[in-house]
Structure formats: C-alpha cells, structure tokens
mmCIF file of C-alpha atoms in Angstrom:
data_model
loop_
_atom_site.group_PDB
_atom_site.id
_atom_site.type_symbol
_atom_site.label_atom_id
_atom_site.label_comp_id
_atom_site.label_asym_id
_atom_site.label_seq_id
_atom_site.Cartn_x
_atom_site.Cartn_y
_atom_site.Cartn_z
ATOM 1 C CA GLN A 24 106.092 74.496 91.516
ATOM 2 C CA ALA A 25 103.506 76.838 90.108
ATOM 3 C CA ASP A 26 106.104 79.548 89.175
ATOM 4 C CA ILE A 27 108.212 76.925 87.084
ATOM 5 C CA LYS A 28 104.885 76.042 85.373
ATOM 6 C CA THR A 29 103.681 79.606 84.570
ATOM 7 C CA MET A 30 107.470 80.263 83.235
ATOM 8 C CA THR A 31 107.528 77.348 81.161
ATOM 9 C CA LEU A 32 103.905 77.965 79.585
ATOM 10 C CA ASN A 33 105.155 81.499 79.017
ATOM 11 C CA GLY A 34 108.148 80.225 76.752
ATOM 12 C CA VAL A 35 111.143 81.147 79.086
ATOM 13 C CA TYR A 36 113.578 78.928 81.322
ATOM 14 C CA ALA A 37 112.687 78.573 84.563
ATOM 15 C CA MET A 38 115.669 78.203 87.404
ATOM 16 C CA SER A 39 114.647 78.324 91.330
ATOM 17 C CA ALA A 40 116.251 79.111 94.478
ATOM 18 C CA ILE A 41 113.801 77.710 97.357
ATOM 19 C CA THR A 42 113.019 79.717 100.243
ATOM 20 C CA ALA A 43 110.955 77.338 102.198
ATOM 21 C CA LEU A 44 109.459 73.693 101.343
ATOM 22 C CA THR A 45 105.557 74.151 102.264
ATOM 23 C CA ALA A 46 102.746 71.610 102.860
ATOM 24 C CA GLN A 47 99.757 73.393 100.934
ATOM 25 C CA ASN A 48 97.105 72.796 98.250
ATOM 26 C CA THR A 49 94.962 75.278 96.429
ATOM 27 C CA THR A 50 93.100 76.168 99.592
ATOM 28 C CA GLY A 51 95.631 77.041 101.993
ATOM 29 C CA VAL A 52 99.296 76.366 103.845
ATOM 30 C CA ARG A 53 99.513 73.932 106.290
ATOM 31 C CA SER A 54 102.972 74.345 107.275
ATOM 32 C CA ILE A 55 106.639 75.990 106.282
ATOM 33 C CA MET A 56 109.919 74.444 106.722
ATOM 34 C CA GLU A 57 112.427 77.151 105.668
ATOM 35 C CA SER A 58 115.741 76.731 103.860
ATOM 36 C CA THR A 59 118.713 77.888 105.967
ATOM 37 C CA PRO A 60 120.432 81.369 104.586
ATOM 38 C CA ASP A 61 123.568 79.872 103.882
ATOM 39 C CA PHE A 62 121.737 77.460 101.587
ATOM 40 C CA LEU A 63 119.882 79.676 99.789
ATOM 41 C CA LYS A 64 122.708 82.082 99.044
ATOM 42 C CA ASP A 65 124.268 78.588 97.680
ATOM 43 C CA GLN A 66 121.265 78.070 95.270
ATOM 44 C CA ILE A 67 121.153 81.879 94.183
ATOM 45 C CA ASP A 68 125.178 81.411 93.232
ATOM 46 C CA ALA A 69 124.320 78.590 91.579
ATOM 47 C CA VAL A 70 121.984 80.088 89.104
ATOM 48 C CA PHE A 71 123.601 83.159 88.358
ATOM 49 C CA GLU A 72 126.561 81.849 87.626
ATOM 50 C CA ASP A 73 125.658 79.264 85.297
ATOM 51 C CA ILE A 74 122.752 80.821 83.418
ATOM 52 C CA ARG A 75 122.409 84.398 83.772
ATOM 53 C CA PRO A 76 118.391 85.357 84.551
ATOM 54 C CA ASP A 77 116.763 88.106 82.269
ATOM 55 C CA ALA A 78 114.426 88.898 85.218
ATOM 56 C CA VAL A 79 113.693 87.389 88.678
ATOM 57 C CA LYS A 80 110.536 86.607 90.378
ATOM 58 C CA ILE A 81 110.724 86.604 94.345
ATOM 59 C CA GLY A 82 107.406 85.025 96.095
ATOM 60 C CA MET A 83 107.163 83.913 99.381
ATOM 61 C CA VAL A 84 110.296 84.644 102.117
ATOM 62 C CA ALA A 85 109.313 84.400 105.271
ATOM 63 C CA SER A 86 112.216 85.858 107.556
ATOM 64 C CA ALA A 87 114.458 88.619 107.881
ATOM 65 C CA GLU A 88 117.782 86.743 107.183
ATOM 66 C CA LEU A 89 116.318 84.866 103.860
ATOM 67 C CA ILE A 90 115.235 88.476 102.663
ATOM 68 C CA ARG A 91 119.042 89.729 103.685
ATOM 69 C CA VAL A 92 120.586 87.180 101.392
ATOM 70 C CA ILE A 93 118.233 87.878 98.554
ATOM 71 C CA ALA A 94 118.706 91.305 98.493
ATOM 72 C CA ASP A 95 122.739 91.225 98.671
ATOM 73 C CA ARG A 96 122.856 88.719 96.227
ATOM 74 C CA LEU A 97 120.756 90.304 93.502
ATOM 75 C CA ALA A 98 122.614 93.541 94.171
ATOM 76 C CA TYR A 99 126.096 91.262 94.186
ATOM 77 C CA TYR A 100 124.944 89.996 90.676
ATOM 78 C CA LYS A 101 123.488 93.618 89.478
ATOM 79 C CA ALA A 102 119.852 91.509 88.658
ATOM 80 C CA GLU A 103 117.630 93.210 86.521
ATOM 81 C CA ASN A 104 113.683 93.111 85.906
ATOM 82 C CA ILE A 105 112.807 92.256 89.416
ATOM 83 C CA VAL A 106 109.372 91.288 90.178
ATOM 84 C CA VAL A 107 108.610 91.368 94.001
ATOM 85 C CA ASP A 108 105.846 89.613 95.259
ATOM 86 C CA PRO A 109 106.575 88.945 98.732
ATOM 87 C CA VAL A 110 103.894 86.857 100.220
ATOM 88 C CA MET A 111 102.610 88.359 103.482
ATOM 89 C CA VAL A 112 99.021 87.169 103.513
ATOM 90 C CA ALA A 113 97.910 83.860 101.723
ATOM 91 C CA THR A 114 94.945 84.286 99.230
ATOM 92 C CA SER A 115 93.617 81.603 102.130
ATOM 93 C CA GLY A 116 94.477 84.251 104.696
ATOM 94 C CA SER A 117 97.426 82.545 106.360
ATOM 95 C CA GLU A 118 100.252 84.930 107.796
ATOM 96 C CA LEU A 119 103.104 84.058 105.927
ATOM 97 C CA MET A 120 105.585 86.490 106.722
ATOM 98 C CA LYS A 121 107.271 87.186 110.367
ATOM 99 C CA THR A 122 106.798 90.751 111.769
ATOM 100 C CA ASP A 123 110.407 91.553 111.682
ATOM 101 C CA ALA A 124 111.049 90.721 108.217
ATOM 102 C CA VAL A 125 108.538 93.145 106.833
ATOM 103 C CA SER A 126 110.784 96.352 107.869
ATOM 104 C CA VAL A 127 113.967 94.079 106.385
ATOM 105 C CA LEU A 128 111.571 93.708 102.936
ATOM 106 C CA THR A 129 110.751 97.382 102.896
ATOM 107 C CA ARG A 130 114.080 98.594 103.734
ATOM 108 C CA GLU A 131 116.505 96.201 101.508
ATOM 109 C CA LEU A 132 114.615 94.539 98.963
ATOM 110 C CA LEU A 133 111.488 96.723 97.949
ATOM 111 C CA PRO A 134 114.363 99.514 96.727
ATOM 112 C CA LEU A 135 115.740 96.919 94.276
ATOM 113 C CA ALA A 136 112.304 95.894 92.639
ATOM 114 C CA THR A 137 111.347 96.958 89.187
ATOM 115 C CA LEU A 138 107.790 95.389 89.955
ATOM 116 C CA VAL A 139 106.116 95.256 93.008
ATOM 117 C CA THR A 140 102.712 93.160 93.426
ATOM 118 C CA ARG A 141 100.392 93.836 96.369
ATOM 119 C CA ASN A 142 97.020 92.278 97.247
ATOM 120 C CA ILE A 143 94.911 94.767 98.904
ATOM 121 C CA PRO A 144 95.387 93.668 102.736
ATOM 122 C CA GLU A 145 99.357 93.528 102.171
ATOM 123 C CA ALA A 146 98.954 97.050 100.581
ATOM 124 C CA GLY A 147 97.155 98.507 103.461
ATOM 125 C CA GLY A 148 99.709 97.048 105.839
ATOM 126 C CA LEU A 149 102.761 98.229 103.611
ATOM 127 C CA SER A 150 101.353 101.761 103.681
ATOM 128 C CA GLY A 151 99.581 101.957 106.665
ATOM 129 C CA MET A 152 96.711 103.252 105.120
ATOM 130 C CA THR A 153 93.202 101.439 104.693
ATOM 131 C CA VAL A 154 91.511 100.518 101.519
ATOM 132 C CA HIS A 155 87.841 100.505 100.366
ATOM 133 C CA THR A 156 87.399 102.626 97.228
ATOM 134 C CA LYS A 157 88.842 102.617 93.895
ATOM 135 C CA GLU A 158 90.971 106.129 95.361
ATOM 136 C CA ASP A 159 92.318 104.597 98.076
ATOM 137 C CA MET A 160 93.721 101.905 95.630
ATOM 138 C CA GLU A 161 95.261 104.601 93.976
ATOM 139 C CA ARG A 162 96.391 106.752 96.770
ATOM 140 C CA VAL A 163 98.229 103.198 98.402
ATOM 141 C CA ALA A 164 100.025 102.505 94.977
ATOM 142 C CA GLN A 165 101.160 105.921 94.383
ATOM 143 C CA PHE A 166 102.608 106.167 97.770
ATOM 144 C CA ILE A 167 104.029 102.546 97.811
ATOM 145 C CA GLY A 168 105.408 103.172 94.109
ATOM 146 C CA ASP A 169 107.114 106.790 94.938
ATOM 147 C CA THR A 170 108.361 105.490 98.335
ATOM 148 C CA TYR A 171 110.681 102.806 96.783
ATOM 149 C CA GLY A 172 110.817 103.690 93.286
ATOM 150 C CA CYS A 173 109.364 100.890 91.369
ATOM 151 C CA ALA A 174 106.128 100.296 89.346
ATOM 152 C CA VAL A 175 103.307 98.877 91.686
ATOM 153 C CA LEU A 176 100.778 96.338 90.470
ATOM 154 C CA LEU A 177 97.345 96.755 93.022
ATOM 155 C CA LYS A 178 95.652 93.770 92.595
ATOM 156 C CA GLY A 179 92.208 93.952 93.258
ATOM 157 C CA GLY A 180 90.986 90.245 93.675
ATOM 158 C CA HIS A 181 90.429 90.981 97.744
ATOM 159 C CA SER A 182 88.136 93.838 96.895
ATOM 160 C CA ILE A 183 84.302 93.126 97.435
ATOM 161 C CA ASN A 184 82.579 94.216 94.406
ATOM 162 C CA ASP A 185 85.447 93.353 91.726
ATOM 163 C CA ALA A 186 88.351 92.176 90.380
ATOM 164 C CA ASN A 187 89.833 95.078 88.880
ATOM 165 C CA ASP A 188 93.732 95.634 88.937
ATOM 166 C CA LEU A 189 95.294 98.879 89.056
ATOM 167 C CA LEU A 190 99.341 99.363 87.404
ATOM 168 C CA TYR A 191 100.829 102.365 88.822
ATOM 169 C CA ALA A 192 104.224 103.320 86.804
ATOM 170 C CA ASN A 193 105.795 106.486 85.909
ATOM 171 C CA GLY A 194 103.753 108.653 88.007
ATOM 172 C CA GLY A 195 100.468 107.489 86.219
ATOM 173 C CA CYS A 196 97.837 105.046 86.761
ATOM 174 C CA LYS A 197 96.232 102.413 84.453
ATOM 175 C CA TRP A 198 92.881 100.356 85.562
ATOM 176 C CA PHE A 199 92.915 96.388 84.229
ATOM 177 C CA CYS A 200 89.334 95.413 84.644
ATOM 178 C CA GLY A 201 88.245 92.091 85.266
ATOM 179 C CA LYS A 202 85.525 89.967 86.335
ATOM 180 C CA ARG A 203 85.634 87.882 89.886
ATOM 181 C CA ILE A 204 84.857 84.114 89.424
ATOM 182 C CA ASP A 205 83.551 82.475 92.266
ATOM 183 C CA ASN A 206 86.223 79.949 93.192
ATOM 184 C CA PRO A 207 87.389 78.882 96.840
ATOM 185 C CA ASN A 208 90.616 77.263 94.955
ATOM 186 C CA THR A 209 92.325 80.745 94.406
ATOM 187 C CA HIS A 210 95.560 79.771 96.621
ATOM 188 C CA GLY A 211 98.600 80.533 94.219
ATOM 189 C CA THR A 212 97.141 82.960 91.959
ATOM 190 C CA GLY A 213 99.384 85.889 92.816
ATOM 191 C CA CYS A 214 102.526 83.746 92.225
ATOM 192 C CA THR A 215 101.010 82.522 88.782
ATOM 193 C CA LEU A 216 100.375 86.537 87.650
ATOM 194 C CA SER A 217 103.757 87.645 89.225
ATOM 195 C CA SER A 218 105.505 84.625 87.213
ATOM 196 C CA ALA A 219 103.774 85.503 84.141
ATOM 197 C CA ILE A 220 104.584 89.112 84.243
ATOM 198 C CA ALA A 221 108.419 88.096 84.971
ATOM 199 C CA SER A 222 108.143 85.853 82.007
ATOM 200 C CA ASN A 223 106.865 88.588 79.448
#
C-alpha cells in the first residue's frame, strides 16, 4: 500500500503483485501470511499481459519459492529497470526473510537487478562484512555491486551518527547527505524510497 501511494504521488500508474498479507503499522510487523507461488505467478502474469511495466520494484519476499517465481517471470518477460529492495530485516528489527531465501535471492534475483537498495544490517549480512565507518559502506557497496552486476544504494539510516546514503554505480561512489530525524514511526520508509526510485 505504501508502494502504491508513493507511485501515485510520483505520477505513474501502479500495479501490484502481492507476495504476502501483513499485519503491521508504522512501528513494526506483527504477522505475515504468504501468497502461494502459483497465485503470485498468476498475479505477475496478469500485470505483464495487460499493461507492461516500465519499471519493477520488488519489496518483501519471505521465501525461496516466491523468489524463484519472481525471478522466473521477470526473466520470461525480459523486464527492465528492476529495483530490488528485498526486506530482510525491517526498520523495526523484525526478521522478514527465511534463511534459505537469502541464497536464492543472491543467486537468482539480484543478478536481474538494475538497482539494489540495502540498509546497513542487510548489506553486512549480504556481504559478510561489518559496517561501522564511511569507508566500510563504500567497500560493502562496491562488493555487492561488482558481485551482482548492478547499482547499489546503501542507506545510512541505521548508522549512528548520520543518515547519509551511498550510491555505487558504474564503478564510482556518490554520497547523498541527510539529516537524521528522531522519529520512532519509520517502518516502511525503505519501501517508500525504493518505489519513488522505480517511479522516476
């Protein structure tokens, strides 16, 4: 729902394929009920067979089976401008991705991505590196980007001293400096950002 609101406000026509129903609010996730792989496939096919998307944003996908369906259908339709924001750990700290799903994500979905957005805990988990400094962020973003052949936006919202984001693309880094806002209602901010990027 945050994705659709964001896309609408950015002047594009949003279409969705629901990977899971969630019970959540601005502070966190309470429970998740996943779509079946067959139902997710039907949703993706319904979108592509009617109005072909100019861009695709992928958010929370909790299981390996669902990730395989998404990767298969995106490859089948030769989808372009794919923004992958696979929520592994929510802003609120909830674990949202099963362990076996992470390996399928890295093997099958990330290589299709145009841009991958990661928060600092997720980037550390994906790279096997620890992130404490600006230089760590640059090293991790480069590792992820070079490994999977995509641009990487490493979000600094989880860092302690600032809220600076780092874009690694085409072998170079660009920093986007931001001021940290003290607000506990930040759950879903990553979804909004990645949807805005896909929209534009």
